[in-house]
Short mmCIF file of C-alpha atoms in Angstrom, two decimals:
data_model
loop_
_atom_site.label_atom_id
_atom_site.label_comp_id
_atom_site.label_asym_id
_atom_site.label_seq_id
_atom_site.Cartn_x
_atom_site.Cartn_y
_atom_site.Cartn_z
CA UNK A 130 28.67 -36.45 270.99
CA UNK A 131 31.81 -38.71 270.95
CA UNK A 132 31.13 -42.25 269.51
CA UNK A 133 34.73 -43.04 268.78
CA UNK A 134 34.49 -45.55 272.33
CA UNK A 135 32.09 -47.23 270.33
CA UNK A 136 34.09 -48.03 266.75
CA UNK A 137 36.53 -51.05 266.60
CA UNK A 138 39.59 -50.48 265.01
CA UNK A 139 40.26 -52.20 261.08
CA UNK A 140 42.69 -54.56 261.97
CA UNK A 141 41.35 -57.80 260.63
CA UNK A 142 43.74 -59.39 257.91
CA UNK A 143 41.20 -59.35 255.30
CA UNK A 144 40.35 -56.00 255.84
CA UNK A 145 43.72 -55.15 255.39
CA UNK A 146 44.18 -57.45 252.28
CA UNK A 147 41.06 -55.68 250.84
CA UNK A 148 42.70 -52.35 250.89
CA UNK A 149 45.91 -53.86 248.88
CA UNK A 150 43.20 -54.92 246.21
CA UNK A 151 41.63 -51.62 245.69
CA UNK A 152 42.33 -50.02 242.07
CA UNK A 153 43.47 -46.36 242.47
CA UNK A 154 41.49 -45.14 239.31
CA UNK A 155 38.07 -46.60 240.05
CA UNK A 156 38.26 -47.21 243.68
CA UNK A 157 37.00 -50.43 243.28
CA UNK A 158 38.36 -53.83 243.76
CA UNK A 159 40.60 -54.80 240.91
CA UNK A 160 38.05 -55.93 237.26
CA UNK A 161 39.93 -58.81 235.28
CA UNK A 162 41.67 -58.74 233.68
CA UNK A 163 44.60 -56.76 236.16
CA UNK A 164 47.20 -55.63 234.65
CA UNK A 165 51.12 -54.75 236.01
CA UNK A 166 53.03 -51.77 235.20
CA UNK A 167 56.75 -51.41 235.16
CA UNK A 168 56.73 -49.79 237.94
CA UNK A 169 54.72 -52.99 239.72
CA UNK A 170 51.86 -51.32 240.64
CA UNK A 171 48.37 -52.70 239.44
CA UNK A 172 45.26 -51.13 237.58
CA UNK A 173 42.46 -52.85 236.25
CA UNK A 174 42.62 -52.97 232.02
CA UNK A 175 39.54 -50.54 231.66
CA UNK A 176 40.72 -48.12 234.01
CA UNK A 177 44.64 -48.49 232.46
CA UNK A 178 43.33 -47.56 228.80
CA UNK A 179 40.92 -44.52 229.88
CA UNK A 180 43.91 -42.76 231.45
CA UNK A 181 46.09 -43.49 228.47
CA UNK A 182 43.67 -42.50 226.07
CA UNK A 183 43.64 -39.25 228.14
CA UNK A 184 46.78 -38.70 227.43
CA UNK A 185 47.13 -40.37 224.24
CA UNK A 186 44.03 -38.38 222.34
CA UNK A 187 45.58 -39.50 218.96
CA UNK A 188 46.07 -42.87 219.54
CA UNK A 189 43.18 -45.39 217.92
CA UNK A 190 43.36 -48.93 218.19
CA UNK A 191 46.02 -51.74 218.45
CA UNK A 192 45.76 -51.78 214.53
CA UNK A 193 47.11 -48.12 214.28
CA UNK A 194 50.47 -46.81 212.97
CA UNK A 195 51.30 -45.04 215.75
CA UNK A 196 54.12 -45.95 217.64
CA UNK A 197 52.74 -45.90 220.96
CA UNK A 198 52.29 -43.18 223.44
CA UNK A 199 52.89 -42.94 227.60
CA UNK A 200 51.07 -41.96 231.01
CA UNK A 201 52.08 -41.58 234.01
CA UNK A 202 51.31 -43.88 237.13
CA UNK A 203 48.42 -42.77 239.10
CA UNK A 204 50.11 -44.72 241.90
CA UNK A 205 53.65 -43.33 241.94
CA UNK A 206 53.34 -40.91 239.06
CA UNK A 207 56.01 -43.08 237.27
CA UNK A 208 56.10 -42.30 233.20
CA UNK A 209 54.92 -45.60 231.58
CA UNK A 210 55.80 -46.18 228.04
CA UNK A 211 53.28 -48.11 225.83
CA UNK A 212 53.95 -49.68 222.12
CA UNK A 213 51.79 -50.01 219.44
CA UNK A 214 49.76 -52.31 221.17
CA UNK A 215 48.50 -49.82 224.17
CA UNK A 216 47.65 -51.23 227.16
CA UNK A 217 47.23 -54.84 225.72
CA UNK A 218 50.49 -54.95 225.57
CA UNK A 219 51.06 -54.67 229.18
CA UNK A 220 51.24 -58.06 231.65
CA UNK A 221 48.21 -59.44 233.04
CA UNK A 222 48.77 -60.01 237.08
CA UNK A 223 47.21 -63.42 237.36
CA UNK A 224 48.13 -63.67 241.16
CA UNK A 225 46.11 -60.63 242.05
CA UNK A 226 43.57 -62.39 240.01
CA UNK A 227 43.41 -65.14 241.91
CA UNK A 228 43.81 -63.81 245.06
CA UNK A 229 40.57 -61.86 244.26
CA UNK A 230 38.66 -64.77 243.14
CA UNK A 231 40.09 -66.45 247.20
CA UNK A 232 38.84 -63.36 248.23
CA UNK A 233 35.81 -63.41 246.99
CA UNK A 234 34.85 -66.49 248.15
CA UNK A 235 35.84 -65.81 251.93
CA UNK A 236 34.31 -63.12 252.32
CA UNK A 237 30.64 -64.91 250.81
CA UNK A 238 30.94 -67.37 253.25
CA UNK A 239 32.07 -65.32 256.27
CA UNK A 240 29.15 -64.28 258.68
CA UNK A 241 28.53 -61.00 259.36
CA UNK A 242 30.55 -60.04 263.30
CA UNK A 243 28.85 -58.17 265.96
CA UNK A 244 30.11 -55.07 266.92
CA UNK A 245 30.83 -53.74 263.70
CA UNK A 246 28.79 -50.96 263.89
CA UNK A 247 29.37 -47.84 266.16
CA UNK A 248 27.41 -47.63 269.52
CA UNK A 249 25.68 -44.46 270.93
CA UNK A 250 27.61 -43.16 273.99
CA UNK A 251 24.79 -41.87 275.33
CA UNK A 252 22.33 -45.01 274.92
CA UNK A 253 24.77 -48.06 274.77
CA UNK A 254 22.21 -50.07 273.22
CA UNK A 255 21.27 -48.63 270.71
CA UNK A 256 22.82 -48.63 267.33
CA UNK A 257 24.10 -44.94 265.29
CA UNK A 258 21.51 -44.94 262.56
CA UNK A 259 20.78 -41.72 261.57
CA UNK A 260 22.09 -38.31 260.65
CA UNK A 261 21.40 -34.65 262.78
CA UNK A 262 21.42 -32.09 259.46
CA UNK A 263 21.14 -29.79 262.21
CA UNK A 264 23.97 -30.72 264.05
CA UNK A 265 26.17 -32.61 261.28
CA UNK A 266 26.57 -35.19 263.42
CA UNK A 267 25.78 -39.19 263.22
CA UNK A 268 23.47 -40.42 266.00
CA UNK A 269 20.52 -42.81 267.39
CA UNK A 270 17.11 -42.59 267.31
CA UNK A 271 16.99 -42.29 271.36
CA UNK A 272 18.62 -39.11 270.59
CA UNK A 273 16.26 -37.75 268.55
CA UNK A 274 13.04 -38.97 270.32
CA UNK A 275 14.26 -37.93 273.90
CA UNK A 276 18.17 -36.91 273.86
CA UNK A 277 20.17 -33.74 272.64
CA UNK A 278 18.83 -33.59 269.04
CA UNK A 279 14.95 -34.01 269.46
CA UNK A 280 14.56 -30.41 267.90
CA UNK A 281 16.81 -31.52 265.08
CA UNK A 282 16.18 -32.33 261.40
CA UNK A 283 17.51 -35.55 261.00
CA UNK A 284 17.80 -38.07 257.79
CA UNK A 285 18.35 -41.53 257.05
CA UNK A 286 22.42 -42.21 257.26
CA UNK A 287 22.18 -44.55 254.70
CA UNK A 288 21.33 -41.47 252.44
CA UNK A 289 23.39 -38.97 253.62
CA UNK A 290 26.36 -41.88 253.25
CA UNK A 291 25.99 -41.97 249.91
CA UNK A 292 25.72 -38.37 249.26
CA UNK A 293 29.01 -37.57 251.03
CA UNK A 294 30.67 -40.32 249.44
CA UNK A 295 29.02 -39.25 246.19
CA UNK A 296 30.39 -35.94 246.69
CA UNK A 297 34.05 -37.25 247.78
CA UNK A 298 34.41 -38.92 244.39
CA UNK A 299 33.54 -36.56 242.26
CA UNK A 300 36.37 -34.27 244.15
CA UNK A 301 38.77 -37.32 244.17
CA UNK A 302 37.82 -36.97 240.39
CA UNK A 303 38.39 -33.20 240.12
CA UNK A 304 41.74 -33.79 242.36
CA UNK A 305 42.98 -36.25 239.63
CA UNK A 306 42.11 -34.01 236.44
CA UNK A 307 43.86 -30.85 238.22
CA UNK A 308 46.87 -33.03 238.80
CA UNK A 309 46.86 -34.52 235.22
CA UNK A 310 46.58 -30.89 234.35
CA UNK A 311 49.21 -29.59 236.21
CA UNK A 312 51.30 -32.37 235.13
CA UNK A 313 51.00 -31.36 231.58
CA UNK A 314 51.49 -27.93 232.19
CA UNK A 315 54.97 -28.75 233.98
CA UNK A 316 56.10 -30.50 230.93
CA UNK A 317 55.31 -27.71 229.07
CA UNK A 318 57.64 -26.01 230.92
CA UNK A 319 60.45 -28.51 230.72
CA UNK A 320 60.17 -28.34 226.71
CA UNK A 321 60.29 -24.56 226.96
CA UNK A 322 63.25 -24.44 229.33
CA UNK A 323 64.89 -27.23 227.19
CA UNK A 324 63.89 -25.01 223.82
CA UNK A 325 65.18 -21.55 225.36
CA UNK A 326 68.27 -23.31 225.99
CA UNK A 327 68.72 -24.80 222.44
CA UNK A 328 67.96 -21.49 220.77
CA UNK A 329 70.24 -19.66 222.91
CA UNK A 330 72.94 -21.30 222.06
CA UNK A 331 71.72 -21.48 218.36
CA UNK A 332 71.94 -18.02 218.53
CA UNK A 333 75.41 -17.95 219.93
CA UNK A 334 76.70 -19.89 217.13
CA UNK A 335 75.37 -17.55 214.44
CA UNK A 336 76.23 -14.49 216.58
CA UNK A 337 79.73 -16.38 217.10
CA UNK A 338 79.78 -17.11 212.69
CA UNK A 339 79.30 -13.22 212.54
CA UNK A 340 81.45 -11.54 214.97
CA UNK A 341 84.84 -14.38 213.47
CA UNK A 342 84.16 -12.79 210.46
CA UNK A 343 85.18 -9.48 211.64
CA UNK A 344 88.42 -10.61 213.55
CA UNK A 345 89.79 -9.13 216.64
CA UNK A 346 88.02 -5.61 215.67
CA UNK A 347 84.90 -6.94 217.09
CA UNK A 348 85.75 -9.29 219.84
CA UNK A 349 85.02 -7.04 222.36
CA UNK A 350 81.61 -5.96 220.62
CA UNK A 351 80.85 -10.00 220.22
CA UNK A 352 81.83 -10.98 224.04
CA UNK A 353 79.48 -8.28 225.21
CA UNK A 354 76.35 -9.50 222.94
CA UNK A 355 77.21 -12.65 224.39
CA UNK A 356 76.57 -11.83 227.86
CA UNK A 357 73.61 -10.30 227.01
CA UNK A 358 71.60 -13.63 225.35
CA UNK A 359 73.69 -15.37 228.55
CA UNK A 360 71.61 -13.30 230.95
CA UNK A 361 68.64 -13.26 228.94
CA UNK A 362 68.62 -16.96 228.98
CA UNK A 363 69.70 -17.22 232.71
CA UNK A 364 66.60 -15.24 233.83
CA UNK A 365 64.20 -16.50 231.63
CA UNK A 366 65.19 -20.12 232.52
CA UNK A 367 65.24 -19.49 236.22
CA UNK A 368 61.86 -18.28 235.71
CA UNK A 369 60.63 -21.33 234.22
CA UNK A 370 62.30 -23.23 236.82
CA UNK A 371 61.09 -21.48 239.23
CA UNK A 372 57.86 -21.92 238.20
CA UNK A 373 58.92 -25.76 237.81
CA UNK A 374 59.41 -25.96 241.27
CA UNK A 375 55.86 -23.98 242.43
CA UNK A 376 54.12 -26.56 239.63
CA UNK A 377 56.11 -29.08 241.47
CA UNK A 378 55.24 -28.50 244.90
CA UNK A 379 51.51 -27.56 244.15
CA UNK A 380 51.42 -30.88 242.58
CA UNK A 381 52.83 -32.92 245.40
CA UNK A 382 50.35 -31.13 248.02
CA UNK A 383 47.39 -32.01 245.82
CA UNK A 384 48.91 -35.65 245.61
CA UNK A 385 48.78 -35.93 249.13
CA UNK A 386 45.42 -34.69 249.56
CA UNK A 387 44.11 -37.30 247.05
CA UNK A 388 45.86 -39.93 248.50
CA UNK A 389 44.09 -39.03 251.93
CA UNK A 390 40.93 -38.44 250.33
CA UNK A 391 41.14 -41.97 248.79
CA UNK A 392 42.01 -43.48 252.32
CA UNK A 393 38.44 -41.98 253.50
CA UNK A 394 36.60 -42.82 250.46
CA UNK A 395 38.07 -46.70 251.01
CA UNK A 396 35.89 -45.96 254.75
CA UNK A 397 32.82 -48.68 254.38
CA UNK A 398 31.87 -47.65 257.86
CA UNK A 399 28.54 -45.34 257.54
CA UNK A 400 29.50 -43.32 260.63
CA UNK A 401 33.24 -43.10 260.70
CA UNK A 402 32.67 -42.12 257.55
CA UNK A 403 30.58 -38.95 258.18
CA UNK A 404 32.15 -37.88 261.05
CA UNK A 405 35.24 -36.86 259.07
CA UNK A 406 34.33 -36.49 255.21
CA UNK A 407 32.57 -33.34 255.53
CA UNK A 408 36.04 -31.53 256.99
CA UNK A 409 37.85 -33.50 254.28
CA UNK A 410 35.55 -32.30 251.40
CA UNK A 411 35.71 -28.63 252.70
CA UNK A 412 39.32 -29.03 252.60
CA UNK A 413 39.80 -30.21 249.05
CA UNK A 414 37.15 -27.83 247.46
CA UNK A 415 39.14 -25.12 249.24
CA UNK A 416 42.51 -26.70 247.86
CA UNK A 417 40.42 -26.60 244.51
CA UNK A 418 39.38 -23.09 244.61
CA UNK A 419 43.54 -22.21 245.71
CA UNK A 420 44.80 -19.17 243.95
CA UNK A 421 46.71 -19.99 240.26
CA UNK A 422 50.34 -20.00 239.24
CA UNK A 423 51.61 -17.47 236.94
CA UNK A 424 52.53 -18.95 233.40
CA UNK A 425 54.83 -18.21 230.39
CA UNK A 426 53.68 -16.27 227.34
CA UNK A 427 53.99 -17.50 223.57
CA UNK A 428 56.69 -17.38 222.43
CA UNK A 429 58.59 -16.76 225.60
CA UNK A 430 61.71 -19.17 225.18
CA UNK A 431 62.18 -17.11 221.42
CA UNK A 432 65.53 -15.73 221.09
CA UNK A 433 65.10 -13.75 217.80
CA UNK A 434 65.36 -10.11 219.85
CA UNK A 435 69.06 -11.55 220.05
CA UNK A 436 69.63 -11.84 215.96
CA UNK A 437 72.33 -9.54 214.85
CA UNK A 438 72.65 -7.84 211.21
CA UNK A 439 76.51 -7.15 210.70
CA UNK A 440 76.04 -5.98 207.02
CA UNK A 441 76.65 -2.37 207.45
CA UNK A 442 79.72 -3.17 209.54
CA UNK A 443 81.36 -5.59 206.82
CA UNK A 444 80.45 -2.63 204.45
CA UNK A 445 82.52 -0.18 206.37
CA UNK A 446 85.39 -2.43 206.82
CA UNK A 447 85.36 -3.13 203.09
CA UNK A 448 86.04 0.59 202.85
CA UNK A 449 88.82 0.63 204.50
CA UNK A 450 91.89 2.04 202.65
CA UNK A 451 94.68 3.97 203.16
CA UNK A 452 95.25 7.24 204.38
CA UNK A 453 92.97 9.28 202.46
CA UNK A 454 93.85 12.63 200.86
CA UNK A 455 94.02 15.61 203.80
CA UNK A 456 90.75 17.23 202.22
CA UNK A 457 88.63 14.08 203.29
CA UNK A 458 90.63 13.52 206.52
CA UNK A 459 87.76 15.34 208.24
CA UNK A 460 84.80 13.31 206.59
CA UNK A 461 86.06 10.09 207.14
CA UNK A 462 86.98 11.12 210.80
CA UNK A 463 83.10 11.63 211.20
CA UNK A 464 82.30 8.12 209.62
CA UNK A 465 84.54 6.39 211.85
CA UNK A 466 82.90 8.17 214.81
CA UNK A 467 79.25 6.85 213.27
CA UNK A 468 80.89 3.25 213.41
CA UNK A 469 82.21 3.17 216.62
CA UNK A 470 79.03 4.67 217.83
#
């Protein structure tokens, strides 16, 4: 049954003014006191601090020692850094304050218009007001008692409203966790690409302190090592930034799913509502379920394979001499073939 003839479109001002008040955390309108971030987007205080703390597990209190901490914009993803004074240290955004209070007050005083709510196609006077579990599919109760879904088990749409919408939060919720997640792991990986590099070329300078010591004799010997922690680094960074980029691209797909999931879940029509939720919660429970992204081992950006011991080669060199007596000429020819070996 098609009942989009009977919908009207969201077009009104203050329907669109309502969506620009919506807090992306809660999905509520905006609790005072609002607070601006840097990055000018808006979050209510309580909702601000709980994703902080989430990220900030050791910070306290305003009273505590601890410098600070950051999170990252749930809006833009933008890294926001916080003092001492967490979130109470941010701006409050006293026009968004007061534009909910206007708000507010409209919208008590506005009376309620007709045509709102969607139309059956089939019975043009009556009103969608109940659900076909059968058919997962919104209809009217002309339907049921004489139309296509009088075999059908039906329900109140009221309730089934709030179960799908129930159910499209708490998957907004697990869609926001799995990003956070993701998020973390990814800088992770930037710390272990940025440590892999630092002890590689730690361990060319001590490789590079070893091999002067020897002189020429061992340049060749010392360029070849080199190469070796070169290429060990190149792959094993382009593997972590490869898997940078997958992290990356998993999280912007997921970011875009939330940020259509939170357009439906901002729905207040009952019908439009359910005619497209259930798709949209298959959808991100499949996304959910998707299959995982490899990940680095302990102790993978460790260069210590790459630590040479140049002891027994000083020792040798120390024994050089001059040309020994023609009776060892044969013994020391060996030992030179050992070292060179």
């Amino acid at each position: 049954m098609d009942f989009q003839a009977g919908i009207l479109q969201d077009g009104s001002p203050m329907e669109s003014l309502e969506k620009q008040l919506i807090c992306p955390i809660c999905l509520e309108m905006f609790s005072k006191p609002v607070v601006i971030l840097p990055c000018q987007h808006n979050l209510c205080r309580k909702c601000a601090n709980d994703v902080f703390q989430a990220a900030n597990p050791c910070w306290q209190s305003r009273g505590s020692l601890i410098s600070g901490g950051r999170f990252r914009c749930p809006s833009c993803r933008h890294e926001v850094l916080l003092d001492r004074h967490g979130v109470y240290g941010l701006q409050r955004n006293l026009l968004v304050e007061n534009i909910i209070d206007i708000y507010k007050q409209e919208c008590s005083s506005r009376p309620l218009k007709k045509g709102e709510h969607p139309m059956c196609k089939e019975h043009e006077d009556e009103r969608i007001n109940i659900y076909c579990v059968t058919c997962e599919v919104p209809t009217c109760s002309m339907c049921k008692v004489f139309g296509a879904h009088k075999d059908c088990e039906v329900a109140p749409l009221q309730t089934v409203f709030q179960g799908q919408k129930t159910e499209l939060n708490n998957c907004i919720s697990m869609l926001v966790a799995g990003n956070d997640r993701i998020q973390t792991i990814i800088s992770q990986l930037e710390d272990s690409c940025q440590s892999t590099e630092e002890n590689s070329e730690a361990a060319k300078r001590e490789l590079c302190a070893r091999f002067d010591a020897l002189a020429a004799l061992l340049e060749e010997k010392k360029a070849e090592l080199l190469q070796r922690i070169s290429q060990e680094q190149a792959d094993k960074t382009a593997f972590i930034q490869s898997l940078i980029c997958q992290y990356k691209e998993q999280l912007e797909k997921s970011s875009r799913l939330v940020e259509t999931a939170i357009q439906a879940a901002e729905e207040t029509g009952e019908a439009t509502f359910l005619m497209n939720a259930k798709q949209l919660i298959k959808t991100i429970v499949e996304a959910s379920k998707g299959g995982r992204l490899d990940k680095i081992e302990q102790g993978y950006e460790s260069m210590d394979a790459f630590s040479v011991s140049l002891d027994h080669l000083t020792e040798a060199v120390h024994a050089l001499d001059f040309d020994p007596a023609e009776e060892d000429e044969e013994y020391f020819d060996g030992e030179e073939e050992e070292v060179e070996e």
